[in-house]
Amino acid sequence: MPDREERFTVLIDAVEAGAGRDDPVVLDLGCGPGSLAVRLLDRIPAARVVAVDTDPLLLALGRAAYGDRAGLRFVDQDLRRPGWAGALGLAAPVDVAVSTTALHWLGARQLRAMYAELATVLRPGGLMLDGDHLTEDESAVPVLARLGDVVSERATRRRLAGRERHDEDWTAWWEAATTDPELAGPAAERERRGLSEDHHGSESVLLVQHVAALRAAGFAEIGTLWQYGENRILCAVTPG
Ligand SMILES: C[S@@+](CC[C@H](N)C(=O)[O-])C[C@H]1O[C@@H](n2cnc3c(N)ncnc32)[C@H](O)[C@@H]1O
């Protein structure tokens, strides 16, 4: 995915510069198999990363690949369920919460509740950094919304041009993972939880939704740190 690696790099730059210590407590919300968490630990080795996800198959892959990684702890929690933050077993306030392409899976109400609960475990002056495709509101700023979509789409097309398309796509990857005999247990649990690789019906893809939910949760400064069209890193700071 074009820009994914650059977005990780910039987001970790912000953690390094904004955490205020060399051994920050970092929450990775919707961590998947730990792609961002391990990149973060590569650059900030003393960080203590609590990586949260609700998908047993992705958590199983993460634990298999990085389970012995110092400073990394995977936790099985559903961010839609109130009380998730209290169940993380945090020993210290969180310096920075990070997330990439995960929080738009939450419905609008769940997103608001999630940010509100997050605010209770972040330290004063703590950061929330969300890397995701968050679009402008078409009804309020139609030209910006259309151009954001167009430049992201063109960038993707340009970067993929000339590349052979024999890479495994999203659907093929999930099919292979869920039918792999070694992953039969987590795949069955995933099925039991009603999780699907498709998004849930309600999605929070609007930038204004996130900004409003963060503001309602008490975050002070809120703004975009890095952007390519609708692909951005949204940053929010708790009052100091
Ligand atoms: C596209 S993946 C991104 C994974 C990882 N952050 C990355 O960038 O590689 C979205 C992730 O969000 C997780 N997720 C979606 N809804 C969630 C929820 N309610 N609670 C916890 N994790 C959730 C999914 O299980 C999945 O791992």
PDB file of C-alpha atoms and ligand atoms in Angstrom, residues 1 4 7-8 28-37 39 52-59 75-81 84 98-107 110 114 131-132 170 174 190 195-197 199-200, ligand 1:
ATOM      1  CA  MET A   1       0.000   0.000   0.000  1.00  0.00           C
ATOM      2  CA  ARG A   4       1.880   3.072   4.425  1.00  0.00           C
ATOM      3  CA  ARG A   7       2.990   7.163   7.359  1.00  0.00           C
ATOM      4  CA  PHE A   8       4.435   4.729   9.927  1.00  0.00           C
ATOM      5  CA  ASP A  28      -1.485   0.686  19.768  1.00  0.00           C
ATOM      6  CA  LEU A  29      -5.239   0.629  19.140  1.00  0.00           C
ATOM      7  CA  GLY A  30      -6.364  -1.972  16.575  1.00  0.00           C
ATOM      8  CA  CYS A  31      -2.786  -3.212  16.297  1.00  0.00           C
ATOM      9  CA  GLY A  32      -3.444  -6.162  13.944  1.00  0.00           C
ATOM     10  CA  PRO A  33      -0.385  -8.417  13.884  1.00  0.00           C
ATOM     11  CA  GLY A  34       1.807  -5.643  15.337  1.00  0.00           C
ATOM     12  CA  SER A  35       3.188  -3.941  12.215  1.00  0.00           C
ATOM     13  CA  LEU A  36       3.294  -0.470  13.786  1.00  0.00           C
ATOM     14  CA  ALA A  37       4.214  -1.711  17.283  1.00  0.00           C
ATOM     15  CA  ARG A  39       8.480  -0.540  13.932  1.00  0.00           C
ATOM     16  CA  VAL A  52      -4.757  -3.992  21.518  1.00  0.00           C
ATOM     17  CA  ASP A  53      -6.935  -5.830  19.035  1.00  0.00           C
ATOM     18  CA  THR A  54     -10.074  -7.944  19.017  1.00  0.00           C
ATOM     19  CA  ASP A  55      -9.215 -10.269  16.147  1.00  0.00           C
ATOM     20  CA  PRO A  56      -7.899 -13.586  17.523  1.00  0.00           C
ATOM     21  CA  LEU A  57      -6.315 -14.547  14.221  1.00  0.00           C
ATOM     22  CA  LEU A  58      -4.305 -11.339  13.871  1.00  0.00           C
ATOM     23  CA  LEU A  59      -3.339 -11.500  17.548  1.00  0.00           C
ATOM     24  CA  VAL A  75      -4.018  -7.652  24.632  1.00  0.00           C
ATOM     25  CA  ASP A  76      -7.284  -9.068  23.363  1.00  0.00           C
ATOM     26  CA  GLN A  77      -9.876  -6.320  23.860  1.00  0.00           C
ATOM     27  CA  ASP A  78     -12.748  -4.961  21.812  1.00  0.00           C
ATOM     28  CA  LEU A  79     -12.549  -1.167  21.641  1.00  0.00           C
ATOM     29  CA  ARG A  80     -16.329  -1.072  21.184  1.00  0.00           C
ATOM     30  CA  ARG A  81     -16.863  -2.554  24.626  1.00  0.00           C
ATOM     31  CA  TRP A  84     -11.630  -1.926  27.558  1.00  0.00           C
ATOM     32  CA  VAL A  98      -1.284   5.373  18.272  1.00  0.00           C
ATOM     33  CA  SER A  99      -3.435   3.712  15.659  1.00  0.00           C
ATOM     34  CA  THR A 100      -3.283   3.016  11.938  1.00  0.00           C
ATOM     35  CA  THR A 101      -6.228   2.252   9.642  1.00  0.00           C
ATOM     36  CA  ALA A 102      -8.304   0.806  12.472  1.00  0.00           C
ATOM     37  CA  LEU A 103     -10.497   3.363  14.224  1.00  0.00           C
ATOM     38  CA  HIS A 104     -12.715   4.027  11.203  1.00  0.00           C
ATOM     39  CA  TRP A 105     -14.077   0.517  11.812  1.00  0.00           C
ATOM     40  CA  LEU A 106     -15.931   1.853  14.853  1.00  0.00           C
ATOM     41  CA  GLY A 107     -19.417   3.341  14.546  1.00  0.00           C
ATOM     42  CA  GLN A 110     -18.535   3.740  19.650  1.00  0.00           C
ATOM     43  CA  MET A 114     -13.642   4.983  22.790  1.00  0.00           C
ATOM     44  CA  GLY A 131      -2.943   7.363  10.752  1.00  0.00           C
ATOM     45  CA  ASP A 132      -5.900   6.664   8.507  1.00  0.00           C
ATOM     46  CA  TRP A 170      -6.775  -8.550   0.816  1.00  0.00           C
ATOM     47  CA  TRP A 174      -7.796 -13.711   4.357  1.00  0.00           C
ATOM     48  CA  ARG A 190     -12.918 -15.295  14.930  1.00  0.00           C
ATOM     49  CA  LEU A 195     -15.728 -10.910  12.924  1.00  0.00           C
ATOM     50  CA  SER A 196     -15.338 -10.509   9.237  1.00  0.00           C
ATOM     51  CA  GLU A 197     -12.579  -9.080   7.081  1.00  0.00           C
ATOM     52  CA  HIS A 199     -15.837  -3.606   7.506  1.00  0.00           C
ATOM     53  CA  HIS A 200     -18.725  -3.339   9.930  1.00  0.00           C
TER      54      HIS A 200
HETATM   55  C1  LIG B   1      -6.630  -2.726   8.619  1.00  0.00           C
HETATM   56  S1  LIG B   1      -6.221  -3.435  10.166  1.00  0.00           S
HETATM   57  C2  LIG B   1      -4.817  -2.432  10.671  1.00  0.00           C
HETATM   58  C3  LIG B   1      -3.872  -3.170  11.568  1.00  0.00           C
HETATM   59  C4  LIG B   1      -2.627  -2.376  11.998  1.00  0.00           C
HETATM   60  N1  LIG B   1      -2.972  -1.220  12.778  1.00  0.00           N
HETATM   61  C5  LIG B   1      -1.813  -1.962  10.786  1.00  0.00           C
HETATM   62  O1  LIG B   1      -1.766  -0.789  10.451  1.00  0.00           O
HETATM   63  O2  LIG B   1      -1.219  -2.849  10.175  1.00  0.00           O
HETATM   64  C6  LIG B   1      -7.533  -2.906  11.247  1.00  0.00           C
HETATM   65  C7  LIG B   1      -7.435  -3.531  12.623  1.00  0.00           C
HETATM   66  O3  LIG B   1      -8.382  -2.956  13.508  1.00  0.00           O
HETATM   67  C8  LIG B   1      -8.849  -3.990  14.349  1.00  0.00           C
HETATM   68  N2  LIG B   1     -10.126  -3.615  14.932  1.00  0.00           N
HETATM   69  C9  LIG B   1     -11.265  -3.278  14.259  1.00  0.00           C
HETATM   70  N3  LIG B   1     -12.261  -3.059  15.140  1.00  0.00           N
HETATM   71  C10 LIG B   1     -11.742  -3.253  16.383  1.00  0.00           C
HETATM   72  C11 LIG B   1     -12.280  -3.183  17.694  1.00  0.00           C
HETATM   73  N4  LIG B   1     -13.570  -2.890  17.880  1.00  0.00           N
HETATM   74  N5  LIG B   1     -11.475  -3.451  18.739  1.00  0.00           N
HETATM   75  C12 LIG B   1     -10.167  -3.763  18.550  1.00  0.00           C
HETATM   76  N6  LIG B   1      -9.604  -3.852  17.332  1.00  0.00           N
HETATM   77  C13 LIG B   1     -10.381  -3.597  16.252  1.00  0.00           C
HETATM   78  C14 LIG B   1      -8.985  -5.160  13.390  1.00  0.00           C
HETATM   79  O4  LIG B   1      -9.115  -6.390  14.081  1.00  0.00           O
HETATM   80  C15 LIG B   1      -7.696  -5.029  12.624  1.00  0.00           C
HETATM   81  O5  LIG B   1      -6.636  -5.683  13.232  1.00  0.00           O
END
